[in-house]
Every structure is written in structure tokens, then in C-alpha cells.
PDB file of C-alpha atoms and ligand atoms in Angstrom:
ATOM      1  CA  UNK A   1      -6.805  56.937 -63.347  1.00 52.00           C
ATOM      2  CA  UNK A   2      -3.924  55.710 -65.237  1.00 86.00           C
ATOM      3  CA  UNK A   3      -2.263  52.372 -65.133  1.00 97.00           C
ATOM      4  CA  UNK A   4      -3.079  50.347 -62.255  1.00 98.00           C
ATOM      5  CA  UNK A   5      -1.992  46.779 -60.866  1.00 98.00           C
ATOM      6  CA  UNK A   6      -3.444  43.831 -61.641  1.00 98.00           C
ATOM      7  CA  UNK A   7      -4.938  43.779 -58.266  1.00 98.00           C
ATOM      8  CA  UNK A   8      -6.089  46.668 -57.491  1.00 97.00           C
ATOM      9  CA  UNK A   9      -8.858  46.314 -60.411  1.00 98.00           C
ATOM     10  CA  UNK A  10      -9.523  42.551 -59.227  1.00 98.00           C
ATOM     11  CA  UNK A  11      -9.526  43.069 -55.158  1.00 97.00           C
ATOM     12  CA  UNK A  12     -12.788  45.457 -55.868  1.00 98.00           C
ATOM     13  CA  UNK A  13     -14.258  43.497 -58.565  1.00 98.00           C
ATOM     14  CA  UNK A  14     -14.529  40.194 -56.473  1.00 98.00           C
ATOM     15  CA  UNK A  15     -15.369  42.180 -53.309  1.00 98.00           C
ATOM     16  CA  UNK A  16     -18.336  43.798 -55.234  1.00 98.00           C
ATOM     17  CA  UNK A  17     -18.956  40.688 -57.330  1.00 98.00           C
ATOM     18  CA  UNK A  18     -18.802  42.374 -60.859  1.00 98.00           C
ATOM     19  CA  UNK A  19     -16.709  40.707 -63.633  1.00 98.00           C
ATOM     20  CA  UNK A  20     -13.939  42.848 -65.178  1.00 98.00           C
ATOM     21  CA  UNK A  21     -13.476  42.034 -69.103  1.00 98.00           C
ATOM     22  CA  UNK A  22      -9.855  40.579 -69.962  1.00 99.00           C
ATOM     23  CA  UNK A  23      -9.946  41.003 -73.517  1.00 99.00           C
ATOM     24  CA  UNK A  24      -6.985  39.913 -75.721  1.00 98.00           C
ATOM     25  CA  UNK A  25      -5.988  41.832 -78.430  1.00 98.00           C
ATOM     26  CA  UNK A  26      -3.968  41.350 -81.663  1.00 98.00           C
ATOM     27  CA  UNK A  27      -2.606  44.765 -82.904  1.00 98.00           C
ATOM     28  CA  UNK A  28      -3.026  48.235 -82.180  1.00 98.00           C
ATOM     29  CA  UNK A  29      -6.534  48.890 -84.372  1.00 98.00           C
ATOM     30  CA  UNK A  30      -7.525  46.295 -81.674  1.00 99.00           C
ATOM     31  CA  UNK A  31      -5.879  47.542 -78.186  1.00 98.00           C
ATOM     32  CA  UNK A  32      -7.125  51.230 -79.259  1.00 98.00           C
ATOM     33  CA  UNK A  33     -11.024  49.931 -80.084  1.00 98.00           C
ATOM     34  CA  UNK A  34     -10.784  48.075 -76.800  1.00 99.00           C
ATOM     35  CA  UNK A  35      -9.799  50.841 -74.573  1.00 98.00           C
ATOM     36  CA  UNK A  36     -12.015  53.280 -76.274  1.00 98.00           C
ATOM     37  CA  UNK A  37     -14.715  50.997 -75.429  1.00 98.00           C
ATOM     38  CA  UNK A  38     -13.480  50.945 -71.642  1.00 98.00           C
ATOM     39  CA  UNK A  39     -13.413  54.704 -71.604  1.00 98.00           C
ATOM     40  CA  UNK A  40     -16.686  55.056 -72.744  1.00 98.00           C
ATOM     41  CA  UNK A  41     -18.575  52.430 -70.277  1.00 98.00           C
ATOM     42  CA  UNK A  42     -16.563  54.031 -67.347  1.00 98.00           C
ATOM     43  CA  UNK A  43     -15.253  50.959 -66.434  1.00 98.00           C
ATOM     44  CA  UNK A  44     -12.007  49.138 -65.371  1.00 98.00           C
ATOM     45  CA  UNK A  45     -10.191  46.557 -67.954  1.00 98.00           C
ATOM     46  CA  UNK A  46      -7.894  43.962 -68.269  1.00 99.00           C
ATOM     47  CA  UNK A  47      -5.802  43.982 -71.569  1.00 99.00           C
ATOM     48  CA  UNK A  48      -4.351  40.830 -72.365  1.00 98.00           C
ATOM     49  CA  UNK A  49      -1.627  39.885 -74.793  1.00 98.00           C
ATOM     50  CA  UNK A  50      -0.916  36.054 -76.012  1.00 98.00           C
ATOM     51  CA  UNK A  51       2.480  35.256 -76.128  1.00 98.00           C
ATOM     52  CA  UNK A  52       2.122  35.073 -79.756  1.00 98.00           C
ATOM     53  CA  UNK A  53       1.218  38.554 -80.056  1.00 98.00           C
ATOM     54  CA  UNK A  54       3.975  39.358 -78.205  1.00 98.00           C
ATOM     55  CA  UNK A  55       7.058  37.555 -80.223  1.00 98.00           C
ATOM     56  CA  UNK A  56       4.463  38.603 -83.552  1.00 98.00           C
ATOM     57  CA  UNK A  57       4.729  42.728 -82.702  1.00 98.00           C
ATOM     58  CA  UNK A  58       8.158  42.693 -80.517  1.00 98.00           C
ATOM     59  CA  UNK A  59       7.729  43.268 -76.972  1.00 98.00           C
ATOM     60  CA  UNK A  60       8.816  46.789 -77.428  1.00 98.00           C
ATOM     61  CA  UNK A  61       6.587  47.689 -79.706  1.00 98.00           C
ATOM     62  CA  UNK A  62       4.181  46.366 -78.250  1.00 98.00           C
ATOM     63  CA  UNK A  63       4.806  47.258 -74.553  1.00 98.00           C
ATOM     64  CA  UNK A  64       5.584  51.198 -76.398  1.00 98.00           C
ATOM     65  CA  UNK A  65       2.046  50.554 -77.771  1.00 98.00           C
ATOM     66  CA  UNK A  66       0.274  50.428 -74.485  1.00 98.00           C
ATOM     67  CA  UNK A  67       2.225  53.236 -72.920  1.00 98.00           C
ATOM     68  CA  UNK A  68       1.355  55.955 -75.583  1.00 98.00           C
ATOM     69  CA  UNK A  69      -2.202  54.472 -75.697  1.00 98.00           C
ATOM     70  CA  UNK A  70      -2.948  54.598 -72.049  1.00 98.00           C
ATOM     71  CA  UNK A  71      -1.077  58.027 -70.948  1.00 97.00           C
ATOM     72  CA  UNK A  72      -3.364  59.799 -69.287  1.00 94.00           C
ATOM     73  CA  UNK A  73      -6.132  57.334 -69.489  1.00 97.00           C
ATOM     74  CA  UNK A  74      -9.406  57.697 -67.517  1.00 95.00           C
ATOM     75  CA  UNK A  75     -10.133  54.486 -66.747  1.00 98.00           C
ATOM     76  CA  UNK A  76      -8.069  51.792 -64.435  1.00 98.00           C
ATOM     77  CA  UNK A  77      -6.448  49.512 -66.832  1.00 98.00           C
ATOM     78  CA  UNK A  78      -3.497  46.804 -66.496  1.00 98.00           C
ATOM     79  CA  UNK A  79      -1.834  44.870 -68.994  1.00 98.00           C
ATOM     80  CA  UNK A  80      -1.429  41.002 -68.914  1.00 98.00           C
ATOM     81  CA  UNK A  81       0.192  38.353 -70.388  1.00 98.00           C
ATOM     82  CA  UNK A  82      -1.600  35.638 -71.110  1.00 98.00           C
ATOM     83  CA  UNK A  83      -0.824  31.542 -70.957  1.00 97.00           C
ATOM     84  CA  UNK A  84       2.756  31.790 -70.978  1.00 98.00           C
ATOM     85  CA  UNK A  85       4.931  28.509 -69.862  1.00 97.00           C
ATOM     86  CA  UNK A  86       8.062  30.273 -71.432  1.00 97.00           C
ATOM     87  CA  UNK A  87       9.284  31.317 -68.039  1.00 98.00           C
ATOM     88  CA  UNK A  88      12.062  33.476 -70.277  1.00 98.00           C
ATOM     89  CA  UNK A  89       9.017  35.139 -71.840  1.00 98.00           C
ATOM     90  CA  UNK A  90       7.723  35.667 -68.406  1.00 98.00           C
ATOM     91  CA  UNK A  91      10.777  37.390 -67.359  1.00 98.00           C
ATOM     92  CA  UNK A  92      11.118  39.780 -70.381  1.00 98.00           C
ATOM     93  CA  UNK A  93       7.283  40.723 -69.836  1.00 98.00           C
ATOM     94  CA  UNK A  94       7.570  41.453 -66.281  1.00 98.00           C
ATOM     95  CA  UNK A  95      11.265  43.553 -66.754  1.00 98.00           C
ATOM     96  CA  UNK A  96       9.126  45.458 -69.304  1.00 98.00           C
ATOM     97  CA  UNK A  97       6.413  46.709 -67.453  1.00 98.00           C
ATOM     98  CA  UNK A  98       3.619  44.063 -68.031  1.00 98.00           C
ATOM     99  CA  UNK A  99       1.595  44.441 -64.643  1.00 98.00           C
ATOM    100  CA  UNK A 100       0.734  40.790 -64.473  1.00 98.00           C
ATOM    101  CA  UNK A 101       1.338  37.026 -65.890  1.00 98.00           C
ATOM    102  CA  UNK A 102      -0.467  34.020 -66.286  1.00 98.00           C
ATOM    103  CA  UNK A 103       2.201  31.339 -65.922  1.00 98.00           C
ATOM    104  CA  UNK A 104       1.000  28.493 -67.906  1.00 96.00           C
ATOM    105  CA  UNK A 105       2.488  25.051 -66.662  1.00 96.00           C
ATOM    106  CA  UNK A 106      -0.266  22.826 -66.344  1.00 94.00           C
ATOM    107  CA  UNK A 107       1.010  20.651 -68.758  1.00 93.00           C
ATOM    108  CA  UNK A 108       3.676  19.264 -65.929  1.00 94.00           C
ATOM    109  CA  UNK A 109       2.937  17.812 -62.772  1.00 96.00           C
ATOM    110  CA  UNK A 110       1.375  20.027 -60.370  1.00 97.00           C
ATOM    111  CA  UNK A 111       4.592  19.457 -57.673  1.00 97.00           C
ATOM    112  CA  UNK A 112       6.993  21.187 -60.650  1.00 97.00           C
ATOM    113  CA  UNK A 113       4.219  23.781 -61.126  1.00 97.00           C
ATOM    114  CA  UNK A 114       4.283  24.341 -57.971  1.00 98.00           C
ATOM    115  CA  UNK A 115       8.075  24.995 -57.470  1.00 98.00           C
ATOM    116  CA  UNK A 116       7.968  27.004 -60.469  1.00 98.00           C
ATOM    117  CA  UNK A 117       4.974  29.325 -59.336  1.00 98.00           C
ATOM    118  CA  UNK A 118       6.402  30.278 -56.047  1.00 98.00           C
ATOM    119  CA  UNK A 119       9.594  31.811 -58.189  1.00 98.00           C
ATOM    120  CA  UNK A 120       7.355  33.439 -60.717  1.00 98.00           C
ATOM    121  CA  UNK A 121       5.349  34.837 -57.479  1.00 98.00           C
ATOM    122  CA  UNK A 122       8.736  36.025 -56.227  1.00 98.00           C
ATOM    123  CA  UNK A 123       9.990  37.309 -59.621  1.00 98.00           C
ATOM    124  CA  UNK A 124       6.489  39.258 -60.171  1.00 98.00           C
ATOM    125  CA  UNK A 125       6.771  40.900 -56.328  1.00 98.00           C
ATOM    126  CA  UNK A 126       9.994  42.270 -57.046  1.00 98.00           C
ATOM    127  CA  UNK A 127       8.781  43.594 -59.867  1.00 98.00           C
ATOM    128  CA  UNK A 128       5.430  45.053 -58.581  1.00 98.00           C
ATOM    129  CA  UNK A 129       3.471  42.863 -60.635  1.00 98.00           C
ATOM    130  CA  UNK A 130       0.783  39.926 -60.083  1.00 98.00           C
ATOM    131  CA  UNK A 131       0.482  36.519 -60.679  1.00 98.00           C
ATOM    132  CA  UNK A 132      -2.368  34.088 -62.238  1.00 98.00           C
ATOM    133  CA  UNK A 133      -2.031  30.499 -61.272  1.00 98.00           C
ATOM    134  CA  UNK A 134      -2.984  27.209 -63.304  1.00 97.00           C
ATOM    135  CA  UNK A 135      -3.037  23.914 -62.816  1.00 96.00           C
ATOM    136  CA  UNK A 136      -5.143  22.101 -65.141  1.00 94.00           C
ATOM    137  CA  UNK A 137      -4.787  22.976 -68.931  1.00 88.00           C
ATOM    138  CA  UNK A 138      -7.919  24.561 -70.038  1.00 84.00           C
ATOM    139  CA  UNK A 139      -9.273  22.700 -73.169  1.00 85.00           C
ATOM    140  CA  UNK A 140      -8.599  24.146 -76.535  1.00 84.00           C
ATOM    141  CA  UNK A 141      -5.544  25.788 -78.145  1.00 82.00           C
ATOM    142  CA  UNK A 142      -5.221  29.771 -77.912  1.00 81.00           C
ATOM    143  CA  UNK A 143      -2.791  31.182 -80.226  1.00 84.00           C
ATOM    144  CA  UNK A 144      -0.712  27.990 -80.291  1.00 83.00           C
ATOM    145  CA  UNK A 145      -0.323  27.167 -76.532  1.00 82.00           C
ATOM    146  CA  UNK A 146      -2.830  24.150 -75.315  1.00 82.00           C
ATOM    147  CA  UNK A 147      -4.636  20.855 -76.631  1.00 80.00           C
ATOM    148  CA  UNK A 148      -8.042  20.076 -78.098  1.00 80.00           C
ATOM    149  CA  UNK A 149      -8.186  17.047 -75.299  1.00 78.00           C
ATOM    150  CA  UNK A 150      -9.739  17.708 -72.510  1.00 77.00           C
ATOM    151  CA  UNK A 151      -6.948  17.591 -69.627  1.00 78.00           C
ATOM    152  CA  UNK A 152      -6.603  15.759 -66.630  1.00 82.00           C
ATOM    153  CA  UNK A 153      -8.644  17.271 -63.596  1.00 88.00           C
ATOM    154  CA  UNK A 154      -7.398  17.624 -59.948  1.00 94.00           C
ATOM    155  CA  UNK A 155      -9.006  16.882 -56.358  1.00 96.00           C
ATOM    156  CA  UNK A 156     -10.505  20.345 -54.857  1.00 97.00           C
ATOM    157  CA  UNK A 157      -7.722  20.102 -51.939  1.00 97.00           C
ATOM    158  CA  UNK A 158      -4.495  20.055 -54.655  1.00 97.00           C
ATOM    159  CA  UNK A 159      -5.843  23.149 -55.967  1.00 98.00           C
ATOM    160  CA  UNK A 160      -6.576  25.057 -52.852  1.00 98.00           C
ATOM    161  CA  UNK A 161      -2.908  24.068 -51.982  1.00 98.00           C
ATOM    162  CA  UNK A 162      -1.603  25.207 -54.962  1.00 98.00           C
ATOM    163  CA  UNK A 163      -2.788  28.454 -54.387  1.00 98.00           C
ATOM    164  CA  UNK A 164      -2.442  29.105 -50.270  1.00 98.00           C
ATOM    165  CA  UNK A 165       1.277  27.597 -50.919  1.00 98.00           C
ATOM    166  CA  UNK A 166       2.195  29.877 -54.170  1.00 98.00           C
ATOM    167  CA  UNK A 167       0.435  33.065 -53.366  1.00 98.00           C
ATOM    168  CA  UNK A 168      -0.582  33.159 -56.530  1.00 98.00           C
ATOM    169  CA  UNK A 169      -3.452  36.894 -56.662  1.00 98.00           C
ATOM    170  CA  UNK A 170      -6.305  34.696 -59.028  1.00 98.00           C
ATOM    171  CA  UNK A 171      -6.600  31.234 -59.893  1.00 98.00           C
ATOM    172  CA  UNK A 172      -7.850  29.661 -63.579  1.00 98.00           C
ATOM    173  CA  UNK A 173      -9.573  26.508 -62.804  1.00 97.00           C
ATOM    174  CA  UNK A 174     -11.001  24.171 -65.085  1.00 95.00           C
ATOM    175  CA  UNK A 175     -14.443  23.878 -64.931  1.00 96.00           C
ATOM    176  CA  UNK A 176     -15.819  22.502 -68.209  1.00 93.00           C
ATOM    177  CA  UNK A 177     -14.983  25.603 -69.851  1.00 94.00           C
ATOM    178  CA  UNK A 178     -12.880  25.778 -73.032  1.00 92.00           C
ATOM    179  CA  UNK A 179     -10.974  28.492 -75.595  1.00 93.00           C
ATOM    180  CA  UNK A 180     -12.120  28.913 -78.962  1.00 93.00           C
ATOM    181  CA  UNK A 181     -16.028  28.450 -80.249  1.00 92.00           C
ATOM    182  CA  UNK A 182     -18.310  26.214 -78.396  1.00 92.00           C
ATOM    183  CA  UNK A 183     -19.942  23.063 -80.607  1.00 87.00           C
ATOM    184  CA  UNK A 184     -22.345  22.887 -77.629  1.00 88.00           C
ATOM    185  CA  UNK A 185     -23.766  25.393 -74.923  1.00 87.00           C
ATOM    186  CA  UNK A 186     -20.896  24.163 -72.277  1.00 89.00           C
ATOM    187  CA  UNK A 187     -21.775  22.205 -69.090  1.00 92.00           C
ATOM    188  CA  UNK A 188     -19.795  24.593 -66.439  1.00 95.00           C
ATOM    189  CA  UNK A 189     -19.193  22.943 -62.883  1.00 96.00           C
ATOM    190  CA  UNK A 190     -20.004  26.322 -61.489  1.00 98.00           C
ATOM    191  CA  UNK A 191     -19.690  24.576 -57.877  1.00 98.00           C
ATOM    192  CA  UNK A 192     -15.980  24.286 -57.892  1.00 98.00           C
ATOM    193  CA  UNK A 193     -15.435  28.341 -58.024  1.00 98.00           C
ATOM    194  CA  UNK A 194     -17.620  28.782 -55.372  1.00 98.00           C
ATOM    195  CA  UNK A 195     -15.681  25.753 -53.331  1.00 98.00           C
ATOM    196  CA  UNK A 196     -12.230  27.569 -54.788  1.00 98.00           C
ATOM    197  CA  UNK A 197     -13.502  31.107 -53.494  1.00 98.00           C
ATOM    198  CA  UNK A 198     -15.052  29.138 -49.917  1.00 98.00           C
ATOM    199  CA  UNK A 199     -11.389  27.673 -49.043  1.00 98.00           C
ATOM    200  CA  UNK A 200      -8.772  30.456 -50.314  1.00 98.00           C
ATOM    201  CA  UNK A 201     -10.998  34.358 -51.025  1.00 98.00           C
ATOM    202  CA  UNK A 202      -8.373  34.244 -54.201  1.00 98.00           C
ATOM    203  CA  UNK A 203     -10.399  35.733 -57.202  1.00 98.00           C
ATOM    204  CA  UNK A 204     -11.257  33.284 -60.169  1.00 98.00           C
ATOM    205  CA  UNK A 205     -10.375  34.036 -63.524  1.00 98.00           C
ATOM    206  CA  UNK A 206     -12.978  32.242 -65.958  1.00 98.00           C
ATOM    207  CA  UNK A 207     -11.451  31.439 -69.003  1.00 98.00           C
ATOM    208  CA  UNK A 208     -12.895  30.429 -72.310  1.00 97.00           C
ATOM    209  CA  UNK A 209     -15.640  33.193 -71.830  1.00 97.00           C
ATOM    210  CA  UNK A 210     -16.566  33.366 -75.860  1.00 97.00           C
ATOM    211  CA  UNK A 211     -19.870  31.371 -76.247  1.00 96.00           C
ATOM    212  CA  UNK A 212     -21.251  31.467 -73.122  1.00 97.00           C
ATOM    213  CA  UNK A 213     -24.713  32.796 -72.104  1.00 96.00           C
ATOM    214  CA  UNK A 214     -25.355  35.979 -70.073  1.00 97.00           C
ATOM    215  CA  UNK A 215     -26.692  33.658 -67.595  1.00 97.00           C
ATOM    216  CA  UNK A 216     -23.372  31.192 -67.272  1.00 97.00           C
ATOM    217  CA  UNK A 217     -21.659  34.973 -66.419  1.00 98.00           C
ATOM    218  CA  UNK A 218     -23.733  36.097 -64.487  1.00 98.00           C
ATOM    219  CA  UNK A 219     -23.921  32.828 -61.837  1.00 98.00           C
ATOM    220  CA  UNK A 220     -19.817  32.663 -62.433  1.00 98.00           C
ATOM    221  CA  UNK A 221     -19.553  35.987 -61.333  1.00 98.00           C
ATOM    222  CA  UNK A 222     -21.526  36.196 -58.407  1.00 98.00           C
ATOM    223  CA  UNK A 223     -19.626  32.930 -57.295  1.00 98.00           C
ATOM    224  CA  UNK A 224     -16.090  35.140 -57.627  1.00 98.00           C
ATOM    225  CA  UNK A 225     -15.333  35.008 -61.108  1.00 98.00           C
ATOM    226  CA  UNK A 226     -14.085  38.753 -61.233  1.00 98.00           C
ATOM    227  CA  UNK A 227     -11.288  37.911 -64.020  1.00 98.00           C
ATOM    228  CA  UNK A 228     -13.418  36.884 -67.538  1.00 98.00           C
ATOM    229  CA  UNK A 229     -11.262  36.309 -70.345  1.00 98.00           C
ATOM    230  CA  UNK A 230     -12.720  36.862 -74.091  1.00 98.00           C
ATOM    231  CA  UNK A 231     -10.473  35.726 -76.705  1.00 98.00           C
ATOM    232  CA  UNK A 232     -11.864  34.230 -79.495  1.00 98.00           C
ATOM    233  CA  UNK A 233     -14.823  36.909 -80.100  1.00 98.00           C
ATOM    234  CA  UNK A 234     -12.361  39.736 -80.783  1.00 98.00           C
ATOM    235  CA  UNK A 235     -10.404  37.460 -83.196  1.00 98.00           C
ATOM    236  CA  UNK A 236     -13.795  36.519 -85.161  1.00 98.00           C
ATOM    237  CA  UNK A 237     -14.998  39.995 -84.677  1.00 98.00           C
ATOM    238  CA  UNK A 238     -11.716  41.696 -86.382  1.00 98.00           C
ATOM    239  CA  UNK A 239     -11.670  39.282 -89.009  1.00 98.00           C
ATOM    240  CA  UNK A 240     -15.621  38.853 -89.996  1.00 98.00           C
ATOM    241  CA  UNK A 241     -15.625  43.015 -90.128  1.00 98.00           C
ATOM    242  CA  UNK A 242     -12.395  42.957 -92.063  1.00 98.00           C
ATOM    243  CA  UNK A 243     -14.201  40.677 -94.830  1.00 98.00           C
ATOM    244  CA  UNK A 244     -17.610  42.389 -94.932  1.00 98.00           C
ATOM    245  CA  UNK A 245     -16.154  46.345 -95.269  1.00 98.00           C
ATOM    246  CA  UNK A 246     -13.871  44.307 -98.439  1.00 98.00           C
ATOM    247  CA  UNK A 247     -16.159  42.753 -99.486  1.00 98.00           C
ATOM    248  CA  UNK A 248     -18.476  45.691-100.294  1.00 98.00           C
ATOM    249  CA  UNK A 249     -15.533  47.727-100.880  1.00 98.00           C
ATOM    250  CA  UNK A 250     -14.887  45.351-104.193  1.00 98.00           C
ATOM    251  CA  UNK A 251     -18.288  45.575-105.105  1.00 98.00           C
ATOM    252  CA  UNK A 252     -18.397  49.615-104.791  1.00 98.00           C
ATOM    253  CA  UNK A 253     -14.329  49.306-106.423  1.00 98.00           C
ATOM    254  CA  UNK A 254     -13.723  51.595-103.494  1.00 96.00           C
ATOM    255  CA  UNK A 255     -10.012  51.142-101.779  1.00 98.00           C
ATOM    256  CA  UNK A 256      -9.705  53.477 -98.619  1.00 98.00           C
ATOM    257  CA  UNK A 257      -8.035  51.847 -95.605  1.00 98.00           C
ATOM    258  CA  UNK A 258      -9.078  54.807 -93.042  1.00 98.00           C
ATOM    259  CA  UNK A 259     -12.634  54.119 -93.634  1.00 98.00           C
ATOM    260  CA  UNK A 260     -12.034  50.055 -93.424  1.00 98.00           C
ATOM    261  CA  UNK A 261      -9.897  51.332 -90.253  1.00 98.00           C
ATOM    262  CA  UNK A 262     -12.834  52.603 -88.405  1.00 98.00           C
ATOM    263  CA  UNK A 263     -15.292  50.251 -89.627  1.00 98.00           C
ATOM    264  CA  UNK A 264     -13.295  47.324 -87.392  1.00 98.00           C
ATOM    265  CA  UNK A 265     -12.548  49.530 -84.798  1.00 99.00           C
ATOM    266  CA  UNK A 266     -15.940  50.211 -84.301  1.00 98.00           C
ATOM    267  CA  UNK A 267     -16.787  46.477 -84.640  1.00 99.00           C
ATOM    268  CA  UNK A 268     -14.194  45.483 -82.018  1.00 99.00           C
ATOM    269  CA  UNK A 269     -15.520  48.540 -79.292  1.00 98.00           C
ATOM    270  CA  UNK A 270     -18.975  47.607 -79.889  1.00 98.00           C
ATOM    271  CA  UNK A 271     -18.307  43.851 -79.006  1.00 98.00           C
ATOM    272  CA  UNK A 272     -15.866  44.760 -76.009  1.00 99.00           C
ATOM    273  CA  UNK A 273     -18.724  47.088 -74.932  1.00 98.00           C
ATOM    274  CA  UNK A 274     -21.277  43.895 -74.935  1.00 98.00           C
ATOM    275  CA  UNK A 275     -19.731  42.709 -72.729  1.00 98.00           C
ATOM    276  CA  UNK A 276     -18.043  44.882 -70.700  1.00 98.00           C
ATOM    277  CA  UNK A 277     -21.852  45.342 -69.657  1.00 98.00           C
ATOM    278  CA  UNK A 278     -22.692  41.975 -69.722  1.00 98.00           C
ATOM    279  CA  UNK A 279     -20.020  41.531 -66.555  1.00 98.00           C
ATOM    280  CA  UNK A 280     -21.542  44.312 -64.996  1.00 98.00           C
ATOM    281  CA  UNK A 281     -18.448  46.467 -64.529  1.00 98.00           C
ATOM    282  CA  UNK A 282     -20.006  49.410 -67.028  1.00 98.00           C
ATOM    283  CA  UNK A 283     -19.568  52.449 -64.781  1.00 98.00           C
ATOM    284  CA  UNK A 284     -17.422  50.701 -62.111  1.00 97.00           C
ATOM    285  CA  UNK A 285     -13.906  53.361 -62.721  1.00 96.00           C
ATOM    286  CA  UNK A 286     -13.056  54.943 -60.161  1.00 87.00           C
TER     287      UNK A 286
HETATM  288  P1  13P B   1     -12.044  32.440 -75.599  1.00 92.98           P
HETATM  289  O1  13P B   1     -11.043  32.382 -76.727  1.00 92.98           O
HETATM  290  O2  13P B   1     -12.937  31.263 -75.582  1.00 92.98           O
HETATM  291  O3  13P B   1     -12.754  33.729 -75.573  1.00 92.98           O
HETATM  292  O4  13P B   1     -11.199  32.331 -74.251  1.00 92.98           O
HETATM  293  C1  13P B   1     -10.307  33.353 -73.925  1.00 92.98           C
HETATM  294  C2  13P B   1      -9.360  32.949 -72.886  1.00 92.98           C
HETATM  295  O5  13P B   1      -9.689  32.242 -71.965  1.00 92.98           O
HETATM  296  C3  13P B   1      -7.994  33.479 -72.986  1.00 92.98           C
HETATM  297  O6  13P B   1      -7.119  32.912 -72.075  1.00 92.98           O
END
């Protein structure tokens, strides 16, 4: 099963009520580790790129990346771009090949969102791709987009409008959750995705998934959370197994990048792995 759409791997996630892992990477060590680790649970994945990775490797590069690394993949597996509200950005993805976007402009008023969702929605159609939705920023800044103040909330009805209106396929709500590390076990209004998933059947994408407890998942995803993004752990996994391999290699005075190679990549399959099982989609490829 090669590349798939966007949908196809959500549509039969949030029928079953399984979570599929939407794991952002930063570099190729990282989008190899992560898809080995797919391949090896047997199950379906979402691989996400910031839009910082993006302008960081070139969107060739990086898109030429993904195509070599997935030919003749096992698993179903579809590349996203994450929080973008560069609609030019946006455009270059989808012309590219990305198979879906999340367009980010929650920092406007929802009636401009709005507007500007239905032509993303259109844009991404002709393209063949899919479309995440957003109206209320999600607390915390990911690789430069967002705030550390928690944004403004909207009524239950605006939302459910927002997304019968733009079509968008899944929908990122707000829910108490936020990107980055947790200070405190978060306090997740787990209510809202099952009154989001009552009013529209669009899948939920759960955001802000580092930190919390097998048990926050597990409710979330039985509720229609089939979309779980992980950020933050594969950042602080990379780097914290990056510093231990150098820091024993200084003590040993032993300098061999293969060997620091697959010391992270092993690090970085291990914790996409967790919780690819966590979500319960381990074995789930079809
Ligand atoms: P974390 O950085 O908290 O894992 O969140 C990831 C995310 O939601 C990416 O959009």
C-alpha cells in the first residue's frame, strides 16, 4: 500500500475509533525512523511537516525525500502540512504533491477564515488533496507559528458551521490542549469532540498530543479523535539521544556519525512506536 489520501487513512480510523499517529518530523534521520516504525507496527501514518521544515530543507528536497522514502511502502501513509496561514505556502505544498493541509487562520476572525477555507477546500479538491480546518489558535508556539496565550474560544454552533459550510475532511478544536511540554497534566474538555463529532461525523484531529496520559487518548479517541498530532516528543527525543550518544562518545574519544546515526534513529522509531500503539492503530494497514 503506497501513498494514500489523507482520507482514506482517517475515514477508517474514526469509523473504527482507533487514533492514527501524525508525527512531525525534522529531517530525513527523522522521516526514515518514523516510517520504519510504521512498517513495523503494520499500521497506517500521518507524516507531518511544519512549515518551518519546509522553507528549512526546500520543498523539493523535501517533497523528493518522501517520494524515494515511501516507494513501494507497505503501509498507508500521507504527507501533511502542518499549521500553515501562508496560503502561498499552501499552494506550493499542494502543487507539489503534499496530500493534505492544515490551513492555519485562527488568528483572524472566523468570517475571513471562513472565506478563506472554502478556497483552500476548492484549491485542495482540484488537487486531490484534503483539508484540516481551525478556528481557534491552539495554545503554544510550534516551530514559530502560534502564541503562549491561551486564545479566544468559540460557541459550539460557530464551529459546527465552520465546518458543514467549508467542507473542511477533520477539524482541530481547542479543547484545553496545547503544543509543546505540559507544566501541568492538562484539563481536556473532552465533551466538545464528542458534541463536534454528534453535529457534523467530521473526524477530530487532537493536537498538542505530547504530555498527555494513555488515558486522555484513549477517551479522545473513542470520542472521534482519529487524527493525534505528536510534535514536541520527536523534537526532545532527537535532540536528548543526540546529546547522550556525544556525550559518551567524548568520554570514549570515539567520533563515528553512522553509529550516532542509528542510535537516534532508533530513539525516534522506538518513541513513534509508543505510541503508534498507544492510539491503537498497531496492525491496522491494510
Ligand atoms: P505537541 O508538540 O504538543 O506534540 O503537539 C503537536 C501538534 O499538535 C502539532 O500540530
Amino acid at each position: 500500500m503506497p501513498v494514500v489520501p489523507l482520507k482514506e487513512i482517517l475515514d477508517r480510523a474514526f469509523r473504527e475509533r482507533y487514533g492514527v499517529a501524525a508525527i512531525n518530523v525534522v529531517n530525513d534521520l527523522t522521516l526514515e525512523a518514523v516510517l520504519a516504525a510504521a512498517v513495523e507496527q503494520r499500521a497506517p501514518l500521518i507524516v507531518q511537516t511544519s512549515v518551518k521544515t519546509v522553507r528549512a530543507i526546500g520543498l523539493d528536497v523535501l517533497f523528493g525525500l518522501w517520494r524515494t522514502m515511501t516507494a513501494g511502502i507497505e503501509v498507508p501513509v500521507s504527507l501533511h502540512l502542518d499549521h500553515c496561514p501562508d496560503r502561498r505556502v499552501i499552494s506550493e505544498c499542494l502543487r507539489a504533491g503534499w496530500n493534505s493541509v492544515l490551513f492555519d487562520a485562527s488568528s483572524r476572525p472566523v468570517a475571513e477564515n471562513l472565506r478563506e477555507t472554502i478556497e483552500v477546500v476548492a484549491e485542495a479538491r482540484a488537487a486531490g488533496a484534503h483539508v484540516e480546518g481551525e478556528i481557534e489558535a491552539i495554545t503554544g508556539v510550534e516551530d514559530d507559528v502560534g502564541s503562549d496565550e491561551p486564545g479566544r474560544r468559540e460557541s459550539l454552533e460557530v464551529a459546527v458551521d465552520f465546518i458543514r459550510r467549508t467542507g473542511v475532511d477533520v477539524f482541530a478544536p481547542a479543547i484545553g490542549n496545547a503544543h509543546g511540554v505540559y507544566v501541568a497534566e492538562p484539563t481536556l474538555d473532552a465533551q466538545r469532540v464528542s458534541d463536534l463529532v454528534a453535529a457534523t461525523g467530521v473526524p477530530v484531529a487532537l493536537h498538542g498530543g505530547t504530555g498527555m496520559t494513555t488515558e486522555q487518548f484513549t477517551d479522545l479517541i473513542s470520542r472521534g479523535c482519529a487524527k493525534v498530532n505528536i510534535s514536541t516528543a520527536l523534537k526532545v527525543t532527537f535532540m536528548r539521544s543526540n546529546l547522550d550518544f556525544l556525550r559518551a562518545a567524548e568520554a570514549g574519544g570515539r567520533w563515528d556519525p553512522p553509529s550516532l546515526f542509528r542510535h537516534v534513529s532508533a530513539a525516534v522509531r522506538e518513541m513513534a512506536a509508543g505510541y503508534i500503539t498507544t492510539f491503537g492503530s498497531a496492525g491496522k494497514a491494510w
